[in-house]
CSV table of C-alpha atoms in Angstrom, one decimal:
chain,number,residue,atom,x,y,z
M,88,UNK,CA,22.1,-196.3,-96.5
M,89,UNK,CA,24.4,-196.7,-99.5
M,90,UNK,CA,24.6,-194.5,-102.5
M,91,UNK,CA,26.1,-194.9,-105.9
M,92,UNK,CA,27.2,-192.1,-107.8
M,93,UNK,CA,27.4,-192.0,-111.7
M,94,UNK,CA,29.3,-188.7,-112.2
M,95,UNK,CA,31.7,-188.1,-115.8
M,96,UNK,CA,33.5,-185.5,-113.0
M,97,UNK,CA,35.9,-186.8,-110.5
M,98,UNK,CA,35.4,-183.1,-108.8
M,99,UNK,CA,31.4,-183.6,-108.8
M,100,UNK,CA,31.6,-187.2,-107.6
M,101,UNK,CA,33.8,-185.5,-104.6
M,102,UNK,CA,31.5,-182.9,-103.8
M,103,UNK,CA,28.9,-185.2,-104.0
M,104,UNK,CA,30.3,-188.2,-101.5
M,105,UNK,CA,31.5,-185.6,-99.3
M,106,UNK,CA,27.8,-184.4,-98.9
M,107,UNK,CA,26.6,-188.0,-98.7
M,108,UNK,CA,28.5,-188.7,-96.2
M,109,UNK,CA,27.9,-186.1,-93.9
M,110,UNK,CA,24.7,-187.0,-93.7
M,111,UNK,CA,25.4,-190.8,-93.2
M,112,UNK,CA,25.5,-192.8,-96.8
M,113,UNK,CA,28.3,-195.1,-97.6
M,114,UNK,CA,29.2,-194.1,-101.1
M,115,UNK,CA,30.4,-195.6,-104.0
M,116,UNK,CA,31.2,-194.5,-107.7
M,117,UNK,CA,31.1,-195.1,-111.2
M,118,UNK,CA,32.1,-192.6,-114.1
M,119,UNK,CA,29.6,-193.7,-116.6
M,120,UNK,CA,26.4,-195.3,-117.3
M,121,UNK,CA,28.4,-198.7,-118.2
M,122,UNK,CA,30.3,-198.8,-114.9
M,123,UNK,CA,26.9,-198.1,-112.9
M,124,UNK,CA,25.2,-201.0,-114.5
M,125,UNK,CA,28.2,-203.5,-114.2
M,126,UNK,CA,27.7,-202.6,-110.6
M,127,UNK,CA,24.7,-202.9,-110.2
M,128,UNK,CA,24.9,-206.7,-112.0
M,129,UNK,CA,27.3,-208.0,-110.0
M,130,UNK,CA,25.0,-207.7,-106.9
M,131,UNK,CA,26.0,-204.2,-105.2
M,132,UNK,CA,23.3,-203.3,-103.0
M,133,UNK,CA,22.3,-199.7,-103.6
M,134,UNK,CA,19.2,-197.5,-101.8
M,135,UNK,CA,20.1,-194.2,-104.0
M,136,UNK,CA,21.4,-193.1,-107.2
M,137,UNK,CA,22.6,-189.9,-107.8
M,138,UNK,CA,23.1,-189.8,-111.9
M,139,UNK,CA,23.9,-187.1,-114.1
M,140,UNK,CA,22.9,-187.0,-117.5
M,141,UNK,CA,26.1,-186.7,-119.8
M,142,UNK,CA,28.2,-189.2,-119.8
M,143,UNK,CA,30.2,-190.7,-122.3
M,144,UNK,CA,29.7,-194.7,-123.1
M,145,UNK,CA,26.1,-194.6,-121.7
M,146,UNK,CA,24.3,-191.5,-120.7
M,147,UNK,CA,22.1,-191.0,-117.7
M,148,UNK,CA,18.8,-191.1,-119.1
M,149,UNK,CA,19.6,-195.1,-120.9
M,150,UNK,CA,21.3,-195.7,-117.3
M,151,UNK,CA,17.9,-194.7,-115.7
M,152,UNK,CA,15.5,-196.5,-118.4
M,153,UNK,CA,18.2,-199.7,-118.2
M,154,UNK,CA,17.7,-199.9,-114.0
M,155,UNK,CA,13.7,-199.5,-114.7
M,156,UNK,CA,13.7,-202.2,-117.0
M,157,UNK,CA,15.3,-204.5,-114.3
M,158,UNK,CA,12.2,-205.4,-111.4
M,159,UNK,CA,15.2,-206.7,-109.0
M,160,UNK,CA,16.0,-202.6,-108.9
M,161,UNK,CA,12.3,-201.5,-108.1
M,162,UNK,CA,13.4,-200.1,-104.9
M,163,UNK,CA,16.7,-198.1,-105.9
M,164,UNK,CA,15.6,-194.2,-105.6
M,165,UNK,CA,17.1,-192.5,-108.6
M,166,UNK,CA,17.9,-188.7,-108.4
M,167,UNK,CA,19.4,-187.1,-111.6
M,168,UNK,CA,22.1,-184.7,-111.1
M,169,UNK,CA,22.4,-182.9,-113.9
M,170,UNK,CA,22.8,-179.1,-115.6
M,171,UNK,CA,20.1,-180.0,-117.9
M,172,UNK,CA,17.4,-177.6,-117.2
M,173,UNK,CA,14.7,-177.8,-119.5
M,174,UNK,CA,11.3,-179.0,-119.0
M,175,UNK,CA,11.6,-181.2,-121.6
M,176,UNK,CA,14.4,-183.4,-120.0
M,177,UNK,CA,13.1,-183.0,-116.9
M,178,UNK,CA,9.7,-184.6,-118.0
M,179,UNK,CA,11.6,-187.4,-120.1
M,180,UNK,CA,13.6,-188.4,-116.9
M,181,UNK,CA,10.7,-188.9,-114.5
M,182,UNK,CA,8.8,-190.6,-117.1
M,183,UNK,CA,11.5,-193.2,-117.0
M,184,UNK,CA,11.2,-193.9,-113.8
M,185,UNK,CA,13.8,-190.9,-111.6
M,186,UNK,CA,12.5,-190.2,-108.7
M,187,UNK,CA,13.7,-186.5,-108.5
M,188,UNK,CA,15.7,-184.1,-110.6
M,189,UNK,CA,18.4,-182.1,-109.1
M,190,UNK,CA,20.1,-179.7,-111.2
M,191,UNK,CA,23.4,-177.8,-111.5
M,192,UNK,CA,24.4,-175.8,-109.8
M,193,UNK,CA,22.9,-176.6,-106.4
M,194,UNK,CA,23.5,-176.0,-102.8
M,195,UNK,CA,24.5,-178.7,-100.6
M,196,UNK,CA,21.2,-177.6,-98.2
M,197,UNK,CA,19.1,-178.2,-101.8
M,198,UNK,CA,20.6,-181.8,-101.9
M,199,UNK,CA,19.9,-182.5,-98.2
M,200,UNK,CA,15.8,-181.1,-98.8
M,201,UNK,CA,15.9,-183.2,-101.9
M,202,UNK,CA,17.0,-186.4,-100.0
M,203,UNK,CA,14.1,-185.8,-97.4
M,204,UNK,CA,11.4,-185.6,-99.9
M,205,UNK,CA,13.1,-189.2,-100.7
M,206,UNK,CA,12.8,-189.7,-97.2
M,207,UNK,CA,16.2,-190.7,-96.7
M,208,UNK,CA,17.1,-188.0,-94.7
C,163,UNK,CA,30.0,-149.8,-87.2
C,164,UNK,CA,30.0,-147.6,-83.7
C,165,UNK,CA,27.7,-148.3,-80.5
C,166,UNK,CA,25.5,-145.5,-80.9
C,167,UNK,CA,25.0,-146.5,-84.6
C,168,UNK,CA,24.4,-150.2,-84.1
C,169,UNK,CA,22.0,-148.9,-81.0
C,170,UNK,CA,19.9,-146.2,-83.2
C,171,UNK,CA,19.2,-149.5,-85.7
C,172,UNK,CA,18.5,-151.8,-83.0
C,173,UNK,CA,15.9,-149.5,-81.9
C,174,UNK,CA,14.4,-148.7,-84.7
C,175,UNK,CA,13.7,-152.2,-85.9
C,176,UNK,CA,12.5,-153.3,-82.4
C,177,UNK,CA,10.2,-150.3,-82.3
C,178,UNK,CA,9.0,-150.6,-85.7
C,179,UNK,CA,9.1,-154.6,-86.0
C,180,UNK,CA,9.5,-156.2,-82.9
C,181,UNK,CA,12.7,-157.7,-83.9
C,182,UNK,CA,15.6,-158.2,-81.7
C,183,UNK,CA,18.8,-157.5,-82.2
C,184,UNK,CA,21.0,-158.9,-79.5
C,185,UNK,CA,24.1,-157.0,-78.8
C,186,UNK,CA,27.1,-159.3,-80.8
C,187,UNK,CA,24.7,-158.8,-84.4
C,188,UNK,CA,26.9,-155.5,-85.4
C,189,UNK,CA,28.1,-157.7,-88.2
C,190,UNK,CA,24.6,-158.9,-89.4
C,191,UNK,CA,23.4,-155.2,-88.8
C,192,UNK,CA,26.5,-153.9,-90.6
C,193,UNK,CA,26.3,-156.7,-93.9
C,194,UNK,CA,22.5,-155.8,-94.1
C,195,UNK,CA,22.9,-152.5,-94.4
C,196,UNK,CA,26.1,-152.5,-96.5
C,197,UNK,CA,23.9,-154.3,-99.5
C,198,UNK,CA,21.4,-151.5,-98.9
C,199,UNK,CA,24.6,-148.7,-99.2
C,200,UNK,CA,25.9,-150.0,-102.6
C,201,UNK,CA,21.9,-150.6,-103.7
C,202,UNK,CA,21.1,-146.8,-102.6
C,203,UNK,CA,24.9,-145.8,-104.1
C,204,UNK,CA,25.7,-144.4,-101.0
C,205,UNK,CA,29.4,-143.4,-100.1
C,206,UNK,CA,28.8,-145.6,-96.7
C,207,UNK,CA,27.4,-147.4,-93.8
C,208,UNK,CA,27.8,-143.6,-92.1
C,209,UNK,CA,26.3,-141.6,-94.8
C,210,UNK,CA,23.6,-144.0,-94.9
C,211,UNK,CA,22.7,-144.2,-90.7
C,212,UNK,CA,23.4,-139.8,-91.0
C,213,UNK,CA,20.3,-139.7,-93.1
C,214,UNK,CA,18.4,-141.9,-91.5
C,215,UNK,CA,19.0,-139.7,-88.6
C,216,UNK,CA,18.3,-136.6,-89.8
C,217,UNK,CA,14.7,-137.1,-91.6
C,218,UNK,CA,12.6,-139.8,-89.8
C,219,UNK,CA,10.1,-139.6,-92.6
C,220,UNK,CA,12.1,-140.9,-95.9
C,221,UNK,CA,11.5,-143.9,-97.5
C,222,UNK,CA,14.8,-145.2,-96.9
C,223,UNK,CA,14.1,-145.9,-93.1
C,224,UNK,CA,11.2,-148.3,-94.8
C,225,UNK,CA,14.2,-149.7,-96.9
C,226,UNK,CA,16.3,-150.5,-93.9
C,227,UNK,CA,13.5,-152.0,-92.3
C,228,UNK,CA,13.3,-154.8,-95.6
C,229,UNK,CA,17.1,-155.2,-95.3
C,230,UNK,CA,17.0,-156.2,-91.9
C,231,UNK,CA,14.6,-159.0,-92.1
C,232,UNK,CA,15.4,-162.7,-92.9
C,233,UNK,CA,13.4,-164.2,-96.0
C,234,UNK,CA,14.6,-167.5,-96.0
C,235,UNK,CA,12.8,-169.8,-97.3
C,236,UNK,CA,11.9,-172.6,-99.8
C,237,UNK,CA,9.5,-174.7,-101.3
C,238,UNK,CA,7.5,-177.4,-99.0
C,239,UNK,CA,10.0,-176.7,-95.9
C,240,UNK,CA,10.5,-179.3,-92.8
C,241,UNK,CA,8.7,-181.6,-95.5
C,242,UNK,CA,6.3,-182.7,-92.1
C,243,UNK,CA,4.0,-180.1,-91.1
C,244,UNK,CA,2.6,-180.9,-95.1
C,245,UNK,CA,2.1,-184.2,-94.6
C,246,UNK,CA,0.1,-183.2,-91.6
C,247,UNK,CA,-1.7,-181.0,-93.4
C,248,UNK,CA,-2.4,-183.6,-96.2
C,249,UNK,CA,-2.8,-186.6,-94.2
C,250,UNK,CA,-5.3,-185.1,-91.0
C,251,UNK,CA,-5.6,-181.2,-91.0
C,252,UNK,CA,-7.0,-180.7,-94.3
C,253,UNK,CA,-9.6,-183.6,-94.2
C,254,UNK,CA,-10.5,-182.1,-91.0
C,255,UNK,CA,-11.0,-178.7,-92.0
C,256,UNK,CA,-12.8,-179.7,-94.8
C,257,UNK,CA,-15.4,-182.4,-93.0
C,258,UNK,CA,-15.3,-179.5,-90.0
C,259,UNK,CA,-16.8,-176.5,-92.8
C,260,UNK,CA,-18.3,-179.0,-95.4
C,261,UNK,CA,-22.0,-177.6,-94.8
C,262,UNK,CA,-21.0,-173.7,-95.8
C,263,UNK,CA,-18.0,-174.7,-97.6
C,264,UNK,CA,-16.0,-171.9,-96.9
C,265,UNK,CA,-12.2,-171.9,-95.5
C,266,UNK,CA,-10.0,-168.6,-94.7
C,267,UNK,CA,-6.0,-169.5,-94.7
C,268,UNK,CA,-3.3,-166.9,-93.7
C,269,UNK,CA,0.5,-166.9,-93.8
C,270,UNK,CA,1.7,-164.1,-91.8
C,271,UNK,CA,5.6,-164.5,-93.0
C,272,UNK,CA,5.3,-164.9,-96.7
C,273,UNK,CA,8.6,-164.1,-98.3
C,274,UNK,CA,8.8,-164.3,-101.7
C,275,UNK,CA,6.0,-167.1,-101.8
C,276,UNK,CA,7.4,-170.5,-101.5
C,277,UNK,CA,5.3,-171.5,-98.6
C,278,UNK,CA,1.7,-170.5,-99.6
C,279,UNK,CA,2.2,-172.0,-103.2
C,280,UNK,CA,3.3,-175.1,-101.4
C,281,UNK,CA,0.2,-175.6,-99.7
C,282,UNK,CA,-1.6,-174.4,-103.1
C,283,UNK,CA,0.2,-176.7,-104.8
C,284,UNK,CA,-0.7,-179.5,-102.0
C,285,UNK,CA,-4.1,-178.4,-102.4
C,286,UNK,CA,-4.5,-178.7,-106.3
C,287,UNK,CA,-3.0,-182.4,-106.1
C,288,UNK,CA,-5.0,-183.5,-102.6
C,289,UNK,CA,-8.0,-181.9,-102.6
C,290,UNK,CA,-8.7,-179.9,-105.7
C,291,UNK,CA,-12.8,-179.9,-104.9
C,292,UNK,CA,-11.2,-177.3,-102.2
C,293,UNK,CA,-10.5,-174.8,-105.3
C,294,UNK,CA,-14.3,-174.6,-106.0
C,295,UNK,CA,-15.1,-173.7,-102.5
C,296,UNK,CA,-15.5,-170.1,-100.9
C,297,UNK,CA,-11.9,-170.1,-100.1
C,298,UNK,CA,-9.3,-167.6,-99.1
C,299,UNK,CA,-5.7,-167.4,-98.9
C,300,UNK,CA,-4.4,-164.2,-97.7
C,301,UNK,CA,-0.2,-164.2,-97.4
C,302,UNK,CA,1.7,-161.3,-95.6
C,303,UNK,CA,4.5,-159.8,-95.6
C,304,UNK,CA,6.6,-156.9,-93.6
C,305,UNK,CA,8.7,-156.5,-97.1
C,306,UNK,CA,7.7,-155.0,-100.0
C,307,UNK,CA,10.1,-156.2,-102.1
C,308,UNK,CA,9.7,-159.8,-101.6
C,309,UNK,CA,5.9,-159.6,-101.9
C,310,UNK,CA,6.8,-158.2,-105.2
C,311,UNK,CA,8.6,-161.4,-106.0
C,312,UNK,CA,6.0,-163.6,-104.6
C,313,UNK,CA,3.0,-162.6,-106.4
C,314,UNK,CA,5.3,-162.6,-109.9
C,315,UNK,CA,5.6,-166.2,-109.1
C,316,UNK,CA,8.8,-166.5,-110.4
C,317,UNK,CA,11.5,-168.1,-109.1
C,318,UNK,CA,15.7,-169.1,-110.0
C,319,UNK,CA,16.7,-172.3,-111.0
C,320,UNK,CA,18.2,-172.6,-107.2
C,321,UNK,CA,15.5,-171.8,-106.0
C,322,UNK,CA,13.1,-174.4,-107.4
C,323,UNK,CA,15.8,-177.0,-106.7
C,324,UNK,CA,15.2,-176.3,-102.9
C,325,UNK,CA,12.2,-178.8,-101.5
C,326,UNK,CA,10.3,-178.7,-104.6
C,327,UNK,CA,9.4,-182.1,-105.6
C,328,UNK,CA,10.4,-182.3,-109.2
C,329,UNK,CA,7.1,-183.7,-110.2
C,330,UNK,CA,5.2,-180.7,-109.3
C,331,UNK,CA,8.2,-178.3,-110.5
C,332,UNK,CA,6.9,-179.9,-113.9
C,333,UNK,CA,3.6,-179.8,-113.2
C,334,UNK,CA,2.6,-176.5,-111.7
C,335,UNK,CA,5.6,-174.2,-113.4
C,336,UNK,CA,6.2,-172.9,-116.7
C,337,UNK,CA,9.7,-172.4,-118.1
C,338,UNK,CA,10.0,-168.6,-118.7
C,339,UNK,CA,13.9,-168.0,-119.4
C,340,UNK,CA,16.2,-169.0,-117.1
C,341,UNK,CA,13.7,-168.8,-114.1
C,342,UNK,CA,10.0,-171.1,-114.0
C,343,UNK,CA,7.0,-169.3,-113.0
C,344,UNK,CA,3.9,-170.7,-111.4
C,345,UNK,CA,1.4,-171.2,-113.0
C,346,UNK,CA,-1.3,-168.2,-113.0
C,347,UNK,CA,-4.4,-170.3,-112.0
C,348,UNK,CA,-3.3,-171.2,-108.7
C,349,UNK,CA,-1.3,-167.8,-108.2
C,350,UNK,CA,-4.0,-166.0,-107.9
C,351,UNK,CA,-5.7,-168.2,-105.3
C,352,UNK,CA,-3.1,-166.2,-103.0
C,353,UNK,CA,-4.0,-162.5,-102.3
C,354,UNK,CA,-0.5,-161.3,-101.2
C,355,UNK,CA,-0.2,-157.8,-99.0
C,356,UNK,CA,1.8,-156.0,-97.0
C,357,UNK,CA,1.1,-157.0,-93.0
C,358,UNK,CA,3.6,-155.6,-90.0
C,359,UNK,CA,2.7,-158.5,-87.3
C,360,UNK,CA,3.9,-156.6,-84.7
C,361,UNK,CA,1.2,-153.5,-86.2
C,362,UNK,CA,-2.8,-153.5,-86.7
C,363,UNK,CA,-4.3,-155.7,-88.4
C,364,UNK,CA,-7.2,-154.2,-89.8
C,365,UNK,CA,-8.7,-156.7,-92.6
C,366,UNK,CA,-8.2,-160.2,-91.6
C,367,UNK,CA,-11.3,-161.8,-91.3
C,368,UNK,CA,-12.0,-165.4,-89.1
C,369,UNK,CA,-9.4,-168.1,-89.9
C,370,UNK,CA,-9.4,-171.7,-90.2
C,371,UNK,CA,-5.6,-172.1,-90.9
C,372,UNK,CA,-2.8,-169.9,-89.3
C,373,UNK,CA,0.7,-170.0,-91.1
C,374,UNK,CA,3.3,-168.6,-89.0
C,375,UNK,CA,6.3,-170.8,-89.6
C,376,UNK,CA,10.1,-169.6,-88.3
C,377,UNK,CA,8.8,-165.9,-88.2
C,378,UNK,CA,8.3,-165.5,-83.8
C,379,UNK,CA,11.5,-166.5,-83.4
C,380,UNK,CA,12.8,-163.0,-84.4
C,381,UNK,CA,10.3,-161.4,-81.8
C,382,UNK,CA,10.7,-160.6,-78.3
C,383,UNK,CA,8.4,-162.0,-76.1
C,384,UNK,CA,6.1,-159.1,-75.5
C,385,UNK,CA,5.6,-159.3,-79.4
C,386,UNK,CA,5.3,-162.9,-79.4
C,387,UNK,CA,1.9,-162.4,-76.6
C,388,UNK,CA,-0.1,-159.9,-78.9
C,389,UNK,CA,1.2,-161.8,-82.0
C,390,UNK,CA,-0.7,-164.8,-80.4
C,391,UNK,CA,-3.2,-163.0,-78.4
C,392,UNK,CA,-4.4,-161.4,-82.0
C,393,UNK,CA,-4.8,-164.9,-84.0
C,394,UNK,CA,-6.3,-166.2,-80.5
C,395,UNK,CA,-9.0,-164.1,-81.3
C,396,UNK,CA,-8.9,-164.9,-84.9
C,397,UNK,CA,-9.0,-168.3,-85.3
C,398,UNK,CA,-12.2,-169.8,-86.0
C,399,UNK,CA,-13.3,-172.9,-83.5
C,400,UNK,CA,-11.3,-176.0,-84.4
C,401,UNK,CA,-8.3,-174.0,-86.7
C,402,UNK,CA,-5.0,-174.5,-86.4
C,403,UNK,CA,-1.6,-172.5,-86.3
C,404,UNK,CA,1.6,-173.7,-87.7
C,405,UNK,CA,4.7,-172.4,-85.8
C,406,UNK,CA,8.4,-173.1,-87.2
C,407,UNK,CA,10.3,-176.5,-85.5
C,408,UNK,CA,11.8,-174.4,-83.0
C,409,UNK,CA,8.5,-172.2,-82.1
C,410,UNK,CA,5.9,-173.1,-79.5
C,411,UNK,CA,3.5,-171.4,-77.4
C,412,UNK,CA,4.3,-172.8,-74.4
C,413,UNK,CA,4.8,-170.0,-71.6
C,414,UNK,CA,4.1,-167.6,-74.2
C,415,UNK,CA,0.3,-167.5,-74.4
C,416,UNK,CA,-1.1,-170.7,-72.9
C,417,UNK,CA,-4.6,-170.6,-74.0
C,418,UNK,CA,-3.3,-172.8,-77.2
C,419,UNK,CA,-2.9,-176.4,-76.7
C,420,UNK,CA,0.0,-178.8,-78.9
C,421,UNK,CA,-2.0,-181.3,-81.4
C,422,UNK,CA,1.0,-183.7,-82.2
C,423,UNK,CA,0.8,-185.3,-85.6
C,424,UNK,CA,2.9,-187.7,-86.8
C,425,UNK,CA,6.3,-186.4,-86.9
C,426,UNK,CA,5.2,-182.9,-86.2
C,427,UNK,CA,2.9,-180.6,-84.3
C,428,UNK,CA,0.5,-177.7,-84.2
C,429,UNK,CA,-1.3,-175.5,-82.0
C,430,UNK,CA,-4.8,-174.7,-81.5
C,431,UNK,CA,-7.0,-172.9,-78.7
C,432,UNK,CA,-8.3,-175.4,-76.1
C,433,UNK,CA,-11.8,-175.5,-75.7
C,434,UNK,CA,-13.6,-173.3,-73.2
C-alpha cells in the first residue's frame, strides 16, 4: 500500500515513514498542503494520507476538504496527524471527509491500532 | 534484588493471585516494586519486602499485589473479536433471549475500562434497543486503583488515541481538561467491582457473555481449570467467552468448544 505524508516537520515526516514502513507502506512526502495536491494531480496513486493540520501555504483541513471535493480521490483514507486536540477540530475534520484523527504525541503501537481500524493493517 | 526476596514475591502473588512469575522476571519484579517504593517514600526495594515480611496483615501487601499486575489495555483491542460481536454474537444473543429480554455480560480483567466501554459503545451505535432491556454489565478487577480509574471514565489524550475510532471519541466523550471522559449515560451501564479470579466469586449471577481477554495468560494452569471450571458453570446455554489471541481452552478444560468467526474465535460449552 502506498502512503503520502503531508508533514511541515522533516523530523515527523521521519518518524512517520519509518513507522510506515515497518509495517509495509511505500511512503512518499510533501511538506505542505500545496505539495500534497500537486501530487496528487499529477496522477500519484495513494491508499493513505497521513496529514497534519498546520502547515504553511495550505493547511491540513483545506488539503482534506480540497481531496473530498475531488470524486477520482473517493477511496484515499485520510488520517490527520495533528496536536490539535479539541473537539471542535476534531469534529470539523471528519466532517470534511478524514477518516480518523490521530493526535500528538502518539505511540507508534497507537498509529499501528489506528491503521487497523482503517483496515490497512 | 536477592533469591529469597524475589522467591517471598513470587509466592505471595501466586498464592494470592494465581500469577506466575517464572524465575528470569527479578527485573519485572524489581521495576514493579521500585514504582511502589518511591510511591510509598520508602528508602528501598529492602525496606519495602522487610515490611512486608514482618506484618502479613498491612495494606501494603494489597499494594504490592496491584503493582504486580499488568493493565494494559486500550480501546476496541484486536479490532476482530468486535466485529464478531457486532456482526453474529450480539444478533444471536439478542434473537436467543428476545422473549424475556434480559442479558447478563461480565469482564473479568477490567483495567481501567477501555474494554467494557468498548462493547458499551458498540452497543449504543449497533443495537441501542439493547439499552432498554433488563441488561447487566458487571466488569472486574483484582486492582483497586484501576477500577478507580475505570468507573471515573476518564482517560489521557494517549490513551484515547489508542484503538478508539475517532468518530466515537467525538461521540461518546466529553472534553474535560486535558483528558475526555465518557459520557455518564453509558458509564453507568457498567457496575465496576473488585473480583480476584483466582478467589470466590460470590455474586455473579448466569451469564450470556464472558469477557476474559489476555488475562489467563498470567495464570498457571491449575488456575486456568477453576477459572474455566467456574464460568462453565456460569454461562447460560448458548453464551460465549472471549479469550485473548493467544488464549484457548484447549487441554485446559475441554468441555468448551472453538466457534470460529470470521477472523476470530470464541468459546462456548458443547451441548450435553
Amino acid at each position: 500500500m502506498r502512503a503520502l505524508i503531508v508533514d511541515d516537520s522533516k523530523a515527523m515526516r521521519l518518524i512517520l515513514g519509518r513507522a510506515l514502513k515497518e509495517v509495509g507502506f511505500q511512503v512518499t512526502e510533501a511538506g505542505d498542503g500545496r505539495g500534497a495536491l500537486a501530487r496528487l494531480n499529477q496522477g500519484e496513486d495513494v491508499d493513505l494520507m497521513l496529514v497534519d493540520w498546520n502547515m504553511p501555504v495550505m493547511n491540513g483541513y483545506e488539503l482534506v476538504c480540497a481531496v473530498r471535493a475531488n470524486a477520482l480521490l473517493d477511496n484515499v483514507r485520510i488520517m490527520m496527524v495533528t496536536d490539535e486536540t479539541c473537539l471542535s477540530q476534531l469534529e470539523q475534520a471528519l466532517a470534511a471527509g478524514a477518516n480518523e484523527y490521530l493526535m500528538k504525541p502518539f505511540t507508534k503501537e497507537a498509529l499501528v491500532e489506528k491503521l487497523a481500524l482503517l483496515g490497512m493493517n | 534484588m536477592n533469591p529469597g526476596d524475589f522467591d517471598y514475591v513470587r509466592n505471595f502473588v501466586r498464592d494470592q493471585a494465581a500469577i506466575v512469575l517464572e524465575p528470569g522476571k527479578e527485573y519485572l519484579v524489581e521495576s514493579r516494586l521500585q514504582t511502589l517504593v518511591r510511591k510509598e517514600k520508602l528508602g528501598s526495594l529492602d525496606e519495602l519486602i522487610s515490611r512486608l515480611r514482618a506484618d502479613p496483615k498491612n495494606g501494603l501487601h494489597r499494594k504490592v499485589l496491584d503493582a504486580m499486575t499488568t493493565n494494559e489495555t486500550l480501546f476496541f483491542r484486536d479490532v476482530h473479536p468486535f466485529e464478531a460481536l457486532r456482526k453474529s454474537i450480539l444478533p444471536e444473543l439478542m434473537a436467543r433471549r428476545a422473549k424475556e429480554r434480559q442479558l447478563r455480560f461480565w469482564c473479568g480483567a477490567a483495567s481501567t475500562g477501555q474494554e467494557p466501554y468498548s462493547v458499551l459503545m458498540l452497543i449504543a451505535e449497533h443495537f441501542p434497543e439493547l439499552l432498554g432491556w433488563d441488561f447487566t454489565f458487571v466488569a472486574t478487577d483484582l486492582c483497586s486503583e484501576v477500577l478507580a480509574r475505570a468507573r471515573s471514565g476518564r482517560f489521557n489524550q494517549l490513551e484515547v488515541n489508542r484503538g478508539l475510532p475517532a468518530s466515537l471519541l467525538a461521540k461518546y466523550f466529553v472534553p474535560q481538561g486535558a483528558e475526555w471522559e465518557f459520557r455518564e449515560a453509558l458509564r453507568r451501564r457498567v457496575e465496576f467491582r473488585e473480583l480476584n479470579l483466582v478467589k470466590a466469586w460470590p455474586w455473579l449471577p448466569g451469564l450470556d457473555l464472558v469477557f476474559l481477554r489476555n488475562v489467563m495468560i498470567y495464570f498457571d494452569v491449575q488456575a486456568k481449570k477453576a477459572i474455566l471450571a467456574n464460568v462453565r458453570r456460569l454461562l447460560r446455554p448458548g453464551g460465549y467467552l472471549l479469550l485473548g489471541g493467544a488464549e484457548t481452552t484447549f487441554n485446559v478444560d475441554d468441555a468448551f468448544e472453538r466457534v470460529a468467526f470470521d477472523k476470530t474465535s470464541c468459546y462456548r460449552v458443547k451441548p450435553a
